[in-house]
Amino acid sequence: RSGKMAKSTQLIDNEVFRAYATYTAIVLLKMMLMSLITAYYRMTRKAFVNPEDTASFGKGDSAKKYLRTDPDVERVRRGHLNDLENIVPFVGIGLLYALSGPELSTALLHFRIFTGARILHTFAYLIPLPQPGRGLSWAVGYAVTFSMAYKVLKTVFLL
Amino acid sequence: RSGKMAKSTQLIDNEVFRAYATYTAIVLLKMMLMSLITAYYRMTRKAFVNPEDTASFGKGDSAKKYLRTDPDVERVRRGHLNDLENIVPFVGIGLLYALSGPELSTALLHFRIFTGARILHTFAYLIPLPQPGRGLSWAVGYAVTFSMAYKVLKTVFLL
Amino acid sequence: RSGKMAKSTQLIDNEVFRAYATYTAIVLLKMMLMSLITAYYRMTRKAFVNPEDTASFGKGDSAKKYLRTDPDVERVRRGHLNDLENIVPFVGIGLLYALSGPELSTALLHFRIFTGARILHTFAYLIPLPQPGRGLSWAVGYAVTFSMAYKVLKTVFLL
C-alpha cells in the first residue's frame, strides 16, 4: 500500500505541479461560477428557454411569456462560452507545460497572469467595461497560453 | 525499454487513478454521444444550419426550407453545451483530485455520483422530465466537482 | 532539488507521452486559432454582438446597425464549438490512453489521424467544402477518440 501511495503522490509533491493544480482549480471554479450567475439572471429576469422550467408560473400563455431571451442572460452565457474556449486550452497546455520542467518562478508568472486576466475578463464582460478592457484581458490570457504551448513544443517535439 | 515502460505505467497502476480513468472515459463518451443524437435529430427532423448540408435535397427553395431550427435539435444542443460546461471542470479537477491522494472509497463515491448525475441529467433534458429533475441532477454533479476542488486546494495550495 | 526534478520529468521522458503532448498542443493551438478568425470576420464584416464593441463607430443608430449576425462569423463560431465538442474528449481520453501503455507506433497513428482529421474539418467548414467532406473528417476524429477510449477502458476498468 504505502509503496503504491508513494508513487501516486510524487507528482503532487512537485512544486510546479502544485502551482498548476492551484491555479487550474481556481480558474475552473471561476468558470463554474458562470453557471450560477446564468441561473441567477434567468430567475430574476424571468427568462427561460425550456418550457418545463416555466411550469411553476402556471400553464399556457401565462407561462409561455417567460420563454424568452434576456440581454443580461445572453451576456453571461457569452462570457461562459468564452471561458470554455480559453480555459480548456489553458488546462490542457498548462498540464503539459507543468510537466515540461519549467522554473517554478516562470511557471507561477504564467499561471498568475492567466488567472488574473480571466478574472478581469469576467468583470469586463459582466459590468460591462468599455473596450478595449475585455479585449485586452482576453489577449493577455491568450498570449500566456501561447507562451506555454511554445515551451511545451520546444521540449517534447515528437511528430 | 522496459525501464521506461515501468515508469510510464506506474500512474495507471494506482487504483484511484484507474478509477478516475474509468469514469472520465465513460462521462466523455456520454458527452460524445450528444453529437450522434444531434445528427440523428437533424436528419429525422430535416433541420440543418449549413447550406452545404441540404444540397442532397435539391437546389434553391426546395433545399432552403430545411435550413431551420427545430426544438428537438436545439434541446440536444443545449444538453451538449451543458455537458461541456460541467464535464470539463470534472475532468480537470478530477485529475488533480486523483493525484492528491484521496482514499479509494471516497474517490469512487465522487466519481460514481458525478457520472450517475450527468447520465440522469441527460435523460432529464431529453425526455424531458418535469423540474426539478434536471436542476437537481445538475446540482449534484456541480457539488461533487466542488467537493473535489476543495480537497485539491486543501492539498496543493501554492499561490 | 534534483531528485524532485527527476521525478517530475519522468513522464515527459516517455515517448508516448511526448507524442501526446506534441499533438495535444497542436490541436489546442488550432482550436485557439478559431478565436482569431472569429475576431477577423467580426471586424471585416462589422458584425458584433456586444454594444460596447461598436462604441468606436459612434453613438446611437450609426453604431447599432453593427450589432448583427453575419453568416461568415456564425460559420466560424460553429466550427469553434465543434472543436470544443471533439477536442475536449481527445485531450481527456488521449491523456489516459497515453498513460495506458500503448505501442508508440499505434499511439502516433491515433494522434496523427485525429490531428489531420480536425485540420481537414476546419478547412471543410470554413471554405466550405461540399458534403460529405466535413462529415467524414468529423467521423474520422470521432472514431479515433472512440478507439482510444476502448483501449483505456480495457486497460483500467475499475467500476
CSV table of C-alpha atoms in Angstrom, one decimal:
chain,number,residue,atom,x,y,z
A,1,ARG,CA,0.0,0.0,0.0
A,2,SER,CA,2.5,2.6,1.0
A,3,GLY,CA,4.7,1.9,-1.9
A,4,LYS,CA,1.8,2.5,-4.3
A,5,MET,CA,0.8,5.6,-2.5
A,6,ALA,CA,4.3,7.0,-2.7
A,7,LYS,CA,4.3,6.5,-6.4
A,8,SER,CA,0.9,8.2,-6.8
A,9,THR,CA,1.8,11.3,-4.8
A,10,GLN,CA,5.1,12.1,-6.3
A,11,LEU,CA,3.6,14.3,-9.0
A,12,ILE,CA,1.7,16.3,-6.4
A,13,ASP,CA,5.0,16.8,-4.4
A,14,ASN,CA,6.4,18.7,-7.3
A,15,GLU,CA,6.2,22.4,-6.7
A,16,VAL,CA,5.4,23.4,-10.3
A,17,PHE,CA,2.7,20.8,-10.5
A,18,ARG,CA,1.2,22.1,-7.2
A,19,ALA,CA,1.2,25.6,-8.6
A,20,TYR,CA,-0.6,24.3,-11.7
A,21,ALA,CA,-3.1,22.4,-9.6
A,22,THR,CA,-3.8,25.5,-7.5
A,23,TYR,CA,-4.5,27.9,-10.4
A,24,THR,CA,-6.3,25.3,-12.5
A,25,ALA,CA,-8.7,24.6,-9.7
A,26,ILE,CA,-9.2,28.4,-9.2
A,27,VAL,CA,-9.8,29.1,-12.9
A,28,LEU,CA,-12.2,26.1,-13.3
A,29,LEU,CA,-14.2,27.2,-10.2
A,30,LYS,CA,-14.4,30.7,-11.7
A,31,MET,CA,-15.8,29.1,-14.9
A,32,MET,CA,-18.3,27.1,-12.9
A,33,LEU,CA,-19.5,30.3,-11.2
A,34,MET,CA,-20.8,31.4,-14.6
A,35,SER,CA,-23.5,28.7,-14.3
A,36,LEU,CA,-24.7,30.1,-11.1
A,37,ILE,CA,-24.7,33.7,-12.5
A,38,THR,CA,-26.7,32.5,-15.5
A,39,ALA,CA,-29.2,30.7,-13.2
A,40,TYR,CA,-29.5,33.9,-11.1
A,41,TYR,CA,-30.2,36.1,-14.1
A,42,ARG,CA,-32.7,33.6,-15.6
A,43,MET,CA,-34.7,33.6,-12.3
A,44,THR,CA,-34.5,37.3,-11.6
A,45,ARG,CA,-35.2,38.3,-15.2
A,46,LYS,CA,-37.7,35.5,-15.7
A,47,ALA,CA,-36.1,34.5,-19.0
A,48,PHE,CA,-36.1,30.8,-19.7
A,49,VAL,CA,-35.5,28.5,-22.7
A,50,ASN,CA,-37.1,25.2,-21.7
A,51,PRO,CA,-40.9,25.0,-21.3
A,52,GLU,CA,-40.5,22.7,-18.3
A,53,ASP,CA,-38.6,25.5,-16.5
A,54,THR,CA,-41.6,27.8,-16.5
A,55,ALA,CA,-44.2,25.3,-15.3
A,56,SER,CA,-44.2,26.8,-11.8
A,57,PHE,CA,-45.5,30.1,-13.4
A,58,GLY,CA,-48.8,28.4,-14.4
A,59,LYS,CA,-50.0,26.9,-17.7
A,60,GLY,CA,-50.4,28.2,-21.2
A,61,ASP,CA,-49.7,31.8,-22.1
A,62,SER,CA,-49.1,33.0,-18.6
A,63,ALA,CA,-46.0,30.7,-18.5
A,64,LYS,CA,-45.1,31.0,-22.2
A,65,LYS,CA,-44.2,34.7,-21.9
A,66,TYR,CA,-41.2,33.7,-19.8
A,67,LEU,CA,-39.7,31.6,-22.7
A,68,ARG,CA,-37.6,34.5,-24.0
A,69,THR,CA,-34.1,35.7,-24.3
A,70,ASP,CA,-32.8,38.4,-22.0
A,71,PRO,CA,-29.7,40.6,-22.7
A,72,ASP,CA,-28.2,40.0,-19.3
A,73,VAL,CA,-28.6,36.3,-19.5
A,74,GLU,CA,-27.2,36.2,-23.0
A,75,ARG,CA,-24.2,38.3,-21.9
A,76,VAL,CA,-23.3,35.8,-19.1
A,77,ARG,CA,-23.7,32.9,-21.5
A,78,ARG,CA,-21.3,34.5,-23.9
A,79,GLY,CA,-18.8,35.0,-21.1
A,80,HIS,CA,-19.2,31.4,-20.1
A,81,LEU,CA,-18.6,30.2,-23.7
A,82,ASN,CA,-15.5,32.5,-23.9
A,83,ASP,CA,-14.3,30.8,-20.7
A,84,LEU,CA,-14.7,27.4,-22.2
A,85,GLU,CA,-12.8,28.5,-25.4
A,86,ASN,CA,-9.9,29.9,-23.4
A,87,ILE,CA,-9.7,27.9,-20.2
A,88,VAL,CA,-9.8,24.5,-21.9
A,89,PRO,CA,-6.6,25.3,-23.8
A,90,PHE,CA,-5.0,26.6,-20.5
A,91,VAL,CA,-5.9,23.4,-18.6
A,92,GLY,CA,-4.6,21.1,-21.3
A,93,ILE,CA,-1.5,23.0,-22.4
A,94,GLY,CA,-0.8,24.1,-18.8
A,95,LEU,CA,-0.6,20.4,-17.7
A,96,LEU,CA,1.9,19.6,-20.4
A,97,TYR,CA,3.8,22.8,-19.5
A,98,ALA,CA,3.9,21.9,-15.8
A,99,LEU,CA,5.4,18.5,-16.8
A,100,SER,CA,8.0,20.0,-19.2
A,101,GLY,CA,10.2,21.2,-16.3
A,102,PRO,CA,9.9,25.0,-16.3
A,103,GLU,CA,11.4,27.1,-13.5
A,104,LEU,CA,8.9,27.5,-10.6
A,105,SER,CA,9.1,31.3,-10.8
A,106,THR,CA,8.4,31.3,-14.6
A,107,ALA,CA,5.6,28.9,-14.2
A,108,LEU,CA,4.0,30.9,-11.4
A,109,LEU,CA,4.2,34.0,-13.5
A,110,HIS,CA,2.3,32.3,-16.4
A,111,PHE,CA,-0.4,30.8,-14.1
A,112,ARG,CA,-0.9,34.0,-12.1
A,113,ILE,CA,-1.1,36.3,-15.2
A,114,PHE,CA,-3.6,33.9,-16.9
A,115,THR,CA,-5.8,33.6,-13.8
A,116,GLY,CA,-5.8,37.3,-13.2
A,117,ALA,CA,-6.5,38.0,-16.9
A,118,ARG,CA,-9.5,35.7,-16.9
A,119,ILE,CA,-11.0,37.1,-13.7
A,120,LEU,CA,-10.6,40.6,-15.2
A,121,HIS,CA,-12.2,39.4,-18.4
A,122,THR,CA,-15.3,38.2,-16.5
A,123,PHE,CA,-15.6,41.6,-14.8
A,124,ALA,CA,-15.1,43.4,-18.1
A,125,TYR,CA,-17.8,41.3,-19.7
A,126,LEU,CA,-20.4,41.4,-17.0
A,127,ILE,CA,-20.2,45.1,-15.8
A,128,PRO,CA,-19.5,45.7,-18.8
A,129,LEU,CA,-16.3,47.8,-19.0
A,130,PRO,CA,-15.7,49.9,-22.2
A,131,GLN,CA,-13.4,48.3,-24.8
A,132,PRO,CA,-10.5,47.6,-25.0
A,133,GLY,CA,-10.9,46.3,-21.4
A,134,ARG,CA,-12.4,43.0,-22.3
A,135,GLY,CA,-10.3,42.6,-25.5
A,136,LEU,CA,-7.0,43.2,-23.6
A,137,SER,CA,-7.8,40.8,-20.8
A,138,TRP,CA,-8.7,38.2,-23.4
A,139,ALA,CA,-5.5,38.8,-25.3
A,140,VAL,CA,-3.3,38.6,-22.2
A,141,GLY,CA,-4.7,35.2,-21.3
A,142,TYR,CA,-4.4,34.0,-24.9
A,143,ALA,CA,-0.7,35.1,-25.0
A,144,VAL,CA,0.1,33.3,-21.8
A,145,THR,CA,-1.4,30.0,-23.1
A,146,PHE,CA,0.5,30.5,-26.4
A,147,SER,CA,3.8,31.1,-24.5
A,148,MET,CA,3.2,27.8,-22.5
A,149,ALA,CA,2.5,25.9,-25.8
A,150,TYR,CA,5.7,27.2,-27.3
A,151,LYS,CA,7.7,25.9,-24.3
A,152,VAL,CA,5.9,22.5,-24.5
A,153,LEU,CA,6.5,22.1,-28.2
A,154,LYS,CA,10.2,23.1,-27.8
A,155,THR,CA,10.6,20.5,-25.0
A,156,VAL,CA,8.6,17.5,-26.4
A,157,PHE,CA,8.5,17.9,-30.1
A,158,LEU,CA,7.8,14.4,-31.4
A,159,LEU,CA,6.0,14.3,-34.7
B,1,ARG,CA,12.9,0.0,-22.9
B,2,SER,CA,11.4,-1.9,-20.0
B,3,GLY,CA,12.7,0.7,-17.5
B,4,LYS,CA,10.9,3.4,-19.5
B,5,MET,CA,7.7,1.4,-19.7
B,6,ALA,CA,7.8,0.7,-16.0
B,7,LYS,CA,7.9,4.5,-15.3
B,8,SER,CA,5.2,5.3,-17.7
B,9,THR,CA,2.7,2.7,-16.3
B,10,GLN,CA,3.1,3.5,-12.7
B,11,LEU,CA,0.4,6.1,-12.7
B,12,ILE,CA,-2.0,3.7,-14.3
B,13,ASP,CA,-1.2,1.1,-11.6
B,14,ASN,CA,-2.6,3.4,-9.0
B,15,GLU,CA,-6.1,2.4,-8.1
B,16,VAL,CA,-7.5,5.9,-7.6
B,17,PHE,CA,-6.1,6.9,-11.0
B,18,ARG,CA,-7.6,3.8,-12.6
B,19,ALA,CA,-11.0,4.8,-11.1
B,20,TYR,CA,-10.6,8.3,-12.4
B,21,ALA,CA,-9.6,6.9,-15.9
B,22,THR,CA,-12.7,4.6,-16.0
B,23,TYR,CA,-15.3,7.3,-15.1
B,24,THR,CA,-13.6,10.0,-17.1
B,25,ALA,CA,-13.7,7.8,-20.2
B,26,ILE,CA,-17.4,6.9,-19.5
B,27,VAL,CA,-18.5,10.5,-19.0
B,28,LEU,CA,-16.6,11.8,-22.0
B,29,LEU,CA,-18.1,9.0,-24.2
B,30,LYS,CA,-21.5,10.0,-22.9
B,31,MET,CA,-20.8,13.6,-23.9
B,32,MET,CA,-19.7,12.4,-27.4
B,33,LEU,CA,-23.0,10.6,-27.7
B,34,MET,CA,-24.7,14.0,-27.8
B,35,SER,CA,-23.1,14.6,-31.2
B,36,LEU,CA,-24.8,11.5,-32.6
B,37,ILE,CA,-28.2,12.4,-31.1
B,38,THR,CA,-27.9,15.9,-32.6
B,39,ALA,CA,-27.1,14.4,-36.0
B,40,TYR,CA,-30.0,11.9,-35.7
B,41,TYR,CA,-32.5,14.7,-34.9
B,42,ARG,CA,-31.1,17.0,-37.6
B,43,MET,CA,-31.7,14.2,-40.2
B,44,THR,CA,-35.0,12.9,-39.0
B,45,ARG,CA,-36.4,16.4,-38.4
B,46,LYS,CA,-34.7,17.7,-41.5
B,47,ALA,CA,-33.4,20.8,-39.7
B,48,PHE,CA,-29.9,21.9,-40.8
B,49,VAL,CA,-27.8,25.1,-40.3
B,50,ASN,CA,-25.2,24.8,-43.1
B,51,PRO,CA,-26.4,25.3,-46.7
B,52,GLU,CA,-24.0,22.6,-47.9
B,53,ASP,CA,-25.8,20.1,-45.6
B,54,THR,CA,-29.0,20.4,-47.6
B,55,ALA,CA,-27.5,20.0,-51.1
B,56,SER,CA,-28.8,16.4,-51.3
B,57,PHE,CA,-32.4,17.7,-51.1
B,58,GLY,CA,-32.0,19.6,-54.3
B,59,LYS,CA,-31.3,23.2,-55.2
B,60,GLY,CA,-32.9,26.6,-54.4
B,61,ASP,CA,-36.0,26.9,-52.3
B,62,SER,CA,-36.6,23.1,-52.1
B,63,ALA,CA,-33.4,22.8,-50.1
B,64,LYS,CA,-33.5,26.2,-48.4
B,65,LYS,CA,-36.6,25.2,-46.4
B,66,TYR,CA,-34.5,22.7,-44.4
B,67,LEU,CA,-32.3,25.5,-43.1
B,68,ARG,CA,-34.2,26.0,-39.9
B,69,THR,CA,-34.1,25.4,-36.2
B,70,ASP,CA,-36.0,22.5,-34.6
B,71,PRO,CA,-37.0,22.4,-30.9
B,72,ASP,CA,-35.7,18.8,-30.5
B,73,VAL,CA,-32.4,19.6,-32.2
B,74,GLU,CA,-32.0,22.8,-30.0
B,75,ARG,CA,-32.8,20.8,-26.9
B,76,VAL,CA,-30.0,18.2,-27.6
B,77,ARG,CA,-27.6,21.1,-28.3
B,78,ARG,CA,-28.3,22.7,-25.0
B,79,GLY,CA,-27.7,19.4,-23.2
B,80,HIS,CA,-24.4,19.1,-25.1
B,81,LEU,CA,-23.3,22.6,-24.1
B,82,ASN,CA,-24.3,21.9,-20.5
B,83,ASP,CA,-22.2,18.8,-20.6
B,84,LEU,CA,-19.2,20.8,-21.8
B,85,GLU,CA,-19.7,23.4,-19.1
B,86,ASN,CA,-19.8,20.7,-16.4
B,87,ILE,CA,-17.7,17.8,-17.6
B,88,VAL,CA,-14.7,19.9,-18.5
B,89,PRO,CA,-14.4,21.0,-14.8
B,90,PHE,CA,-14.9,17.4,-13.7
B,91,VAL,CA,-12.1,16.1,-16.0
B,92,GLY,CA,-9.7,18.8,-15.0
B,93,ILE,CA,-10.4,19.0,-11.3
B,94,GLY,CA,-10.9,15.2,-11.1
B,95,LEU,CA,-7.4,14.6,-12.4
B,96,LEU,CA,-5.9,16.9,-9.8
B,97,TYR,CA,-8.1,15.2,-7.1
B,98,ALA,CA,-7.0,11.7,-8.2
B,99,LEU,CA,-3.4,12.8,-7.8
B,100,SER,CA,-4.0,14.5,-4.4
B,101,GLY,CA,-4.0,11.1,-2.6
B,102,PRO,CA,-7.7,10.6,-1.6
B,103,GLU,CA,-9.0,7.3,-0.2
B,104,LEU,CA,-10.1,4.9,-3.0
B,105,SER,CA,-13.6,4.6,-1.5
B,106,THR,CA,-14.1,8.3,-1.2
B,107,ALA,CA,-12.8,8.9,-4.7
B,108,LEU,CA,-15.1,6.2,-6.1
B,109,LEU,CA,-18.0,7.8,-4.4
B,110,HIS,CA,-17.2,11.1,-6.0
B,111,PHE,CA,-16.7,9.7,-9.5
B,112,ARG,CA,-19.8,7.4,-9.3
B,113,ILE,CA,-22.2,10.1,-8.1
B,114,PHE,CA,-20.9,12.6,-10.7
B,115,THR,CA,-21.3,10.0,-13.5
B,116,GLY,CA,-24.7,9.0,-12.4
B,117,ALA,CA,-25.9,12.6,-12.0
B,118,ARG,CA,-24.7,13.5,-15.5
B,119,ILE,CA,-26.4,10.5,-17.1
B,120,LEU,CA,-29.6,11.4,-15.2
B,121,HIS,CA,-29.2,15.0,-16.4
B,122,THR,CA,-29.2,13.9,-20.0
B,123,PHE,CA,-32.3,11.8,-19.6
B,124,ALA,CA,-34.0,14.7,-17.7
B,125,TYR,CA,-33.1,17.1,-20.5
B,126,LEU,CA,-34.0,14.9,-23.5
B,127,ILE,CA,-37.3,13.2,-22.3
B,128,PRO,CA,-37.8,16.0,-20.7
B,129,LEU,CA,-38.6,15.3,-17.1
B,130,PRO,CA,-40.5,17.9,-15.1
B,131,GLN,CA,-38.4,20.2,-13.0
B,132,PRO,CA,-36.7,20.0,-10.5
B,133,GLY,CA,-35.4,16.7,-12.1
B,134,ARG,CA,-32.9,18.4,-14.4
B,135,GLY,CA,-32.0,21.0,-11.9
B,136,LEU,CA,-31.3,18.6,-9.1
B,137,SER,CA,-29.1,16.2,-11.3
B,138,TRP,CA,-27.2,19.3,-12.4
B,139,ALA,CA,-26.7,20.5,-8.8
B,140,VAL,CA,-25.5,17.1,-7.6
B,141,GLY,CA,-22.8,16.9,-10.3
B,142,TYR,CA,-21.8,20.5,-9.5
B,143,ALA,CA,-21.5,19.8,-5.8
B,144,VAL,CA,-19.3,16.7,-6.4
B,145,THR,CA,-16.9,18.7,-8.6
B,146,PHE,CA,-16.8,21.5,-5.9
B,147,SER,CA,-16.1,18.9,-3.2
B,148,MET,CA,-13.1,17.6,-5.3
B,149,ALA,CA,-11.8,21.1,-5.9
B,150,TYR,CA,-11.9,21.8,-2.1
B,151,LYS,CA,-9.8,18.7,-1.5
B,152,VAL,CA,-7.4,19.7,-4.2
B,153,LEU,CA,-6.9,23.2,-2.9
B,154,LYS,CA,-6.5,21.9,0.7
B,155,THR,CA,-3.8,19.6,-0.5
B,156,VAL,CA,-1.8,21.6,-3.0
B,157,PHE,CA,-2.4,25.3,-2.1
B,158,LEU,CA,0.5,27.2,-3.6
B,159,LEU,CA,-0.2,30.7,-4.7
C,1,ARG,CA,16.0,19.6,-5.7
C,2,SER,CA,17.5,17.4,-8.4
C,3,GLY,CA,15.7,14.3,-7.0
C,4,LYS,CA,12.4,16.1,-7.2
C,5,MET,CA,13.1,17.3,-10.7
C,6,ALA,CA,14.0,13.9,-11.8
C,7,LYS,CA,10.7,12.6,-10.6
C,8,SER,CA,8.7,15.4,-12.2
C,9,THR,CA,10.3,15.0,-15.6
C,10,GLN,CA,10.0,11.2,-16.0
C,11,LEU,CA,6.5,11.4,-17.6
C,12,ILE,CA,7.8,13.8,-20.2
C,13,ASP,CA,10.7,11.4,-20.9
C,14,ASN,CA,8.2,8.8,-22.0
C,15,GLU,CA,8.0,8.8,-25.8
C,16,VAL,CA,4.2,8.1,-26.0
C,17,PHE,CA,3.6,10.9,-23.6
C,18,ARG,CA,5.8,13.2,-25.6
C,19,ALA,CA,3.8,12.3,-28.7
C,20,TYR,CA,0.6,13.0,-26.8
C,21,ALA,CA,2.0,16.4,-25.7
C,22,THR,CA,3.0,17.4,-29.2
C,23,TYR,CA,-0.3,16.6,-30.9
C,24,THR,CA,-2.4,18.0,-28.0
C,25,ALA,CA,-0.5,21.3,-28.1
C,26,ILE,CA,-1.0,21.4,-31.9
C,27,VAL,CA,-4.7,20.6,-31.8
C,28,LEU,CA,-5.4,23.1,-29.0
C,29,LEU,CA,-3.5,25.8,-30.8
C,30,LYS,CA,-5.6,25.1,-33.9
C,31,MET,CA,-8.7,25.5,-31.7
C,32,MET,CA,-7.4,28.7,-30.3
C,33,LEU,CA,-6.9,30.0,-33.9
C,34,MET,CA,-10.7,29.9,-34.3
C,35,SER,CA,-10.9,32.9,-31.8
C,36,LEU,CA,-8.7,34.9,-34.1
C,37,ILE,CA,-10.6,34.0,-37.2
C,38,THR,CA,-13.9,35.0,-35.5
C,39,ALA,CA,-12.4,38.3,-34.4
C,40,TYR,CA,-11.1,38.9,-38.0
C,41,TYR,CA,-14.6,38.2,-39.5
C,42,ARG,CA,-16.3,40.3,-36.9
C,43,MET,CA,-14.1,43.3,-37.7
C,44,THR,CA,-14.1,42.9,-41.5
C,45,ARG,CA,-17.8,42.1,-41.7
C,46,LYS,CA,-18.6,44.7,-39.0
C,47,ALA,CA,-20.8,42.3,-37.1
C,48,PHE,CA,-20.7,42.5,-33.4
C,49,VAL,CA,-22.8,41.2,-30.5
C,50,ASN,CA,-21.8,43.5,-27.6
C,51,PRO,CA,-22.9,47.2,-27.7
C,52,GLU,CA,-19.6,48.2,-26.1
C,53,ASP,CA,-17.7,46.6,-29.1
C,54,THR,CA,-19.3,49.1,-31.5
C,55,ALA,CA,-18.6,52.3,-29.5
C,56,SER,CA,-15.8,53.3,-31.8
C,57,PHE,CA,-18.3,53.5,-34.7
C,58,GLY,CA,-20.1,56.4,-33.0
C,59,LYS,CA,-23.2,56.6,-30.8
C,60,GLY,CA,-26.9,55.6,-31.4
C,61,ASP,CA,-28.2,54.2,-34.6
C,62,SER,CA,-24.9,54.6,-36.5
C,63,ALA,CA,-23.3,52.1,-34.1
C,64,LYS,CA,-26.4,50.0,-33.5
C,65,LYS,CA,-26.5,48.8,-37.1
C,66,TYR,CA,-23.3,46.8,-36.5
C,67,LEU,CA,-25.0,44.7,-33.8
C,68,ARG,CA,-26.0,42.0,-36.1
C,69,THR,CA,-25.2,38.4,-37.1
C,70,ASP,CA,-23.1,37.6,-40.1
C,71,PRO,CA,-23.1,34.2,-41.9
C,72,ASP,CA,-19.3,34.0,-42.0
C,73,VAL,CA,-19.0,34.9,-38.3
C,74,GLU,CA,-21.6,32.3,-37.4
C,75,ARG,CA,-19.9,29.7,-39.5
C,76,VAL,CA,-16.6,30.1,-37.7
C,77,ARG,CA,-18.3,30.0,-34.4
C,78,ARG,CA,-20.0,26.7,-35.2
C,79,GLY,CA,-16.6,25.4,-36.2
C,80,HIS,CA,-15.2,26.6,-32.9
C,81,LEU,CA,-17.9,24.9,-30.9
C,82,ASN,CA,-17.5,21.7,-32.9
C,83,ASP,CA,-13.8,21.8,-32.0
C,84,LEU,CA,-14.7,22.1,-28.3
C,85,GLU,CA,-17.1,19.2,-28.5
C,86,ASN,CA,-14.5,17.0,-30.2
C,87,ILE,CA,-11.1,18.2,-29.0
C,88,VAL,CA,-12.1,18.1,-25.3
C,89,PRO,CA,-12.7,14.4,-25.4
C,90,PHE,CA,-9.5,13.9,-27.4
C,91,VAL,CA,-7.4,15.7,-24.8
C,92,GLY,CA,-9.0,13.9,-21.8
C,93,ILE,CA,-9.2,10.4,-23.3
C,94,GLY,CA,-5.9,10.9,-25.1
C,95,LEU,CA,-4.1,11.6,-21.8
C,96,LEU,CA,-5.5,8.4,-20.2
C,97,TYR,CA,-4.6,6.5,-23.4
C,98,ALA,CA,-1.0,7.8,-23.4
C,99,LEU,CA,-0.7,6.5,-19.8
C,100,SER,CA,-2.3,3.1,-20.5
C,101,GLY,CA,0.9,1.9,-22.2
C,102,PRO,CA,0.1,1.7,-25.9
C,103,GLU,CA,2.8,0.9,-28.5
C,104,LEU,CA,4.4,4.2,-29.7
C,105,SER,CA,3.6,3.4,-33.4
C,106,THR,CA,-0.1,2.8,-32.5
C,107,ALA,CA,-0.3,5.9,-30.4
C,108,LEU,CA,1.3,8.1,-33.1
C,109,LEU,CA,-1.2,6.7,-35.6
C,110,HIS,CA,-4.1,7.7,-33.4
C,111,PHE,CA,-2.7,11.2,-32.7
C,112,ARG,CA,-1.7,11.9,-36.3
C,113,ILE,CA,-5.0,10.8,-37.8
C,114,PHE,CA,-7.0,12.8,-35.2
C,115,THR,CA,-5.0,15.9,-35.7
C,116,GLY,CA,-5.1,15.6,-39.5
C,117,ALA,CA,-8.9,15.0,-39.4
C,118,ARG,CA,-9.5,18.1,-37.3
C,119,ILE,CA,-7.4,20.3,-39.5
C,120,LEU,CA,-9.3,19.0,-42.5
C,121,HIS,CA,-12.6,19.5,-40.7
C,122,THR,CA,-11.7,23.2,-40.2
C,123,PHE,CA,-11.0,23.7,-43.9
C,124,ALA,CA,-14.1,21.8,-44.8
C,125,TYR,CA,-16.2,24.0,-42.5
C,126,LEU,CA,-14.6,27.4,-43.5
C,127,ILE,CA,-14.2,27.1,-47.3
C,128,PRO,CA,-16.9,25.3,-47.2
C,129,LEU,CA,-16.3,22.0,-49.0
C,130,PRO,CA,-19.4,20.1,-50.2
C,131,GLN,CA,-20.6,17.3,-48.0
C,132,PRO,CA,-19.6,14.6,-47.1
C,133,GLY,CA,-16.2,16.4,-46.7
C,134,ARG,CA,-17.0,17.9,-43.3
C,135,GLY,CA,-19.0,14.9,-42.1
C,136,LEU,CA,-16.2,12.4,-42.9
C,137,SER,CA,-13.4,14.4,-41.3
C,138,TRP,CA,-15.6,14.8,-38.2
C,139,ALA,CA,-16.3,11.0,-38.2
C,140,VAL,CA,-12.6,10.1,-38.5
C,141,GLY,CA,-11.7,12.2,-35.5
C,142,TYR,CA,-14.7,10.8,-33.6
C,143,ALA,CA,-13.7,7.2,-34.4
C,144,VAL,CA,-10.0,7.8,-33.3
C,145,THR,CA,-11.2,9.1,-29.9
C,146,PHE,CA,-13.6,6.2,-29.5
C,147,SER,CA,-10.7,3.7,-30.3
C,148,MET,CA,-8.6,5.3,-27.6
C,149,ALA,CA,-11.4,5.2,-25.1
C,150,TYR,CA,-11.8,1.5,-25.8
C,151,LYS,CA,-8.1,0.9,-25.1
C,152,VAL,CA,-8.3,2.9,-21.9
C,153,LEU,CA,-11.4,1.1,-20.6
C,154,LYS,CA,-9.9,-2.3,-21.5
C,155,THR,CA,-6.7,-1.4,-19.5
C,156,VAL,CA,-8.1,0.4,-16.4
C,157,PHE,CA,-11.6,-0.8,-16.0
C,158,LEU,CA,-12.4,-0.2,-12.3
C,159,LEU,CA,-16.1,0.5,-11.5
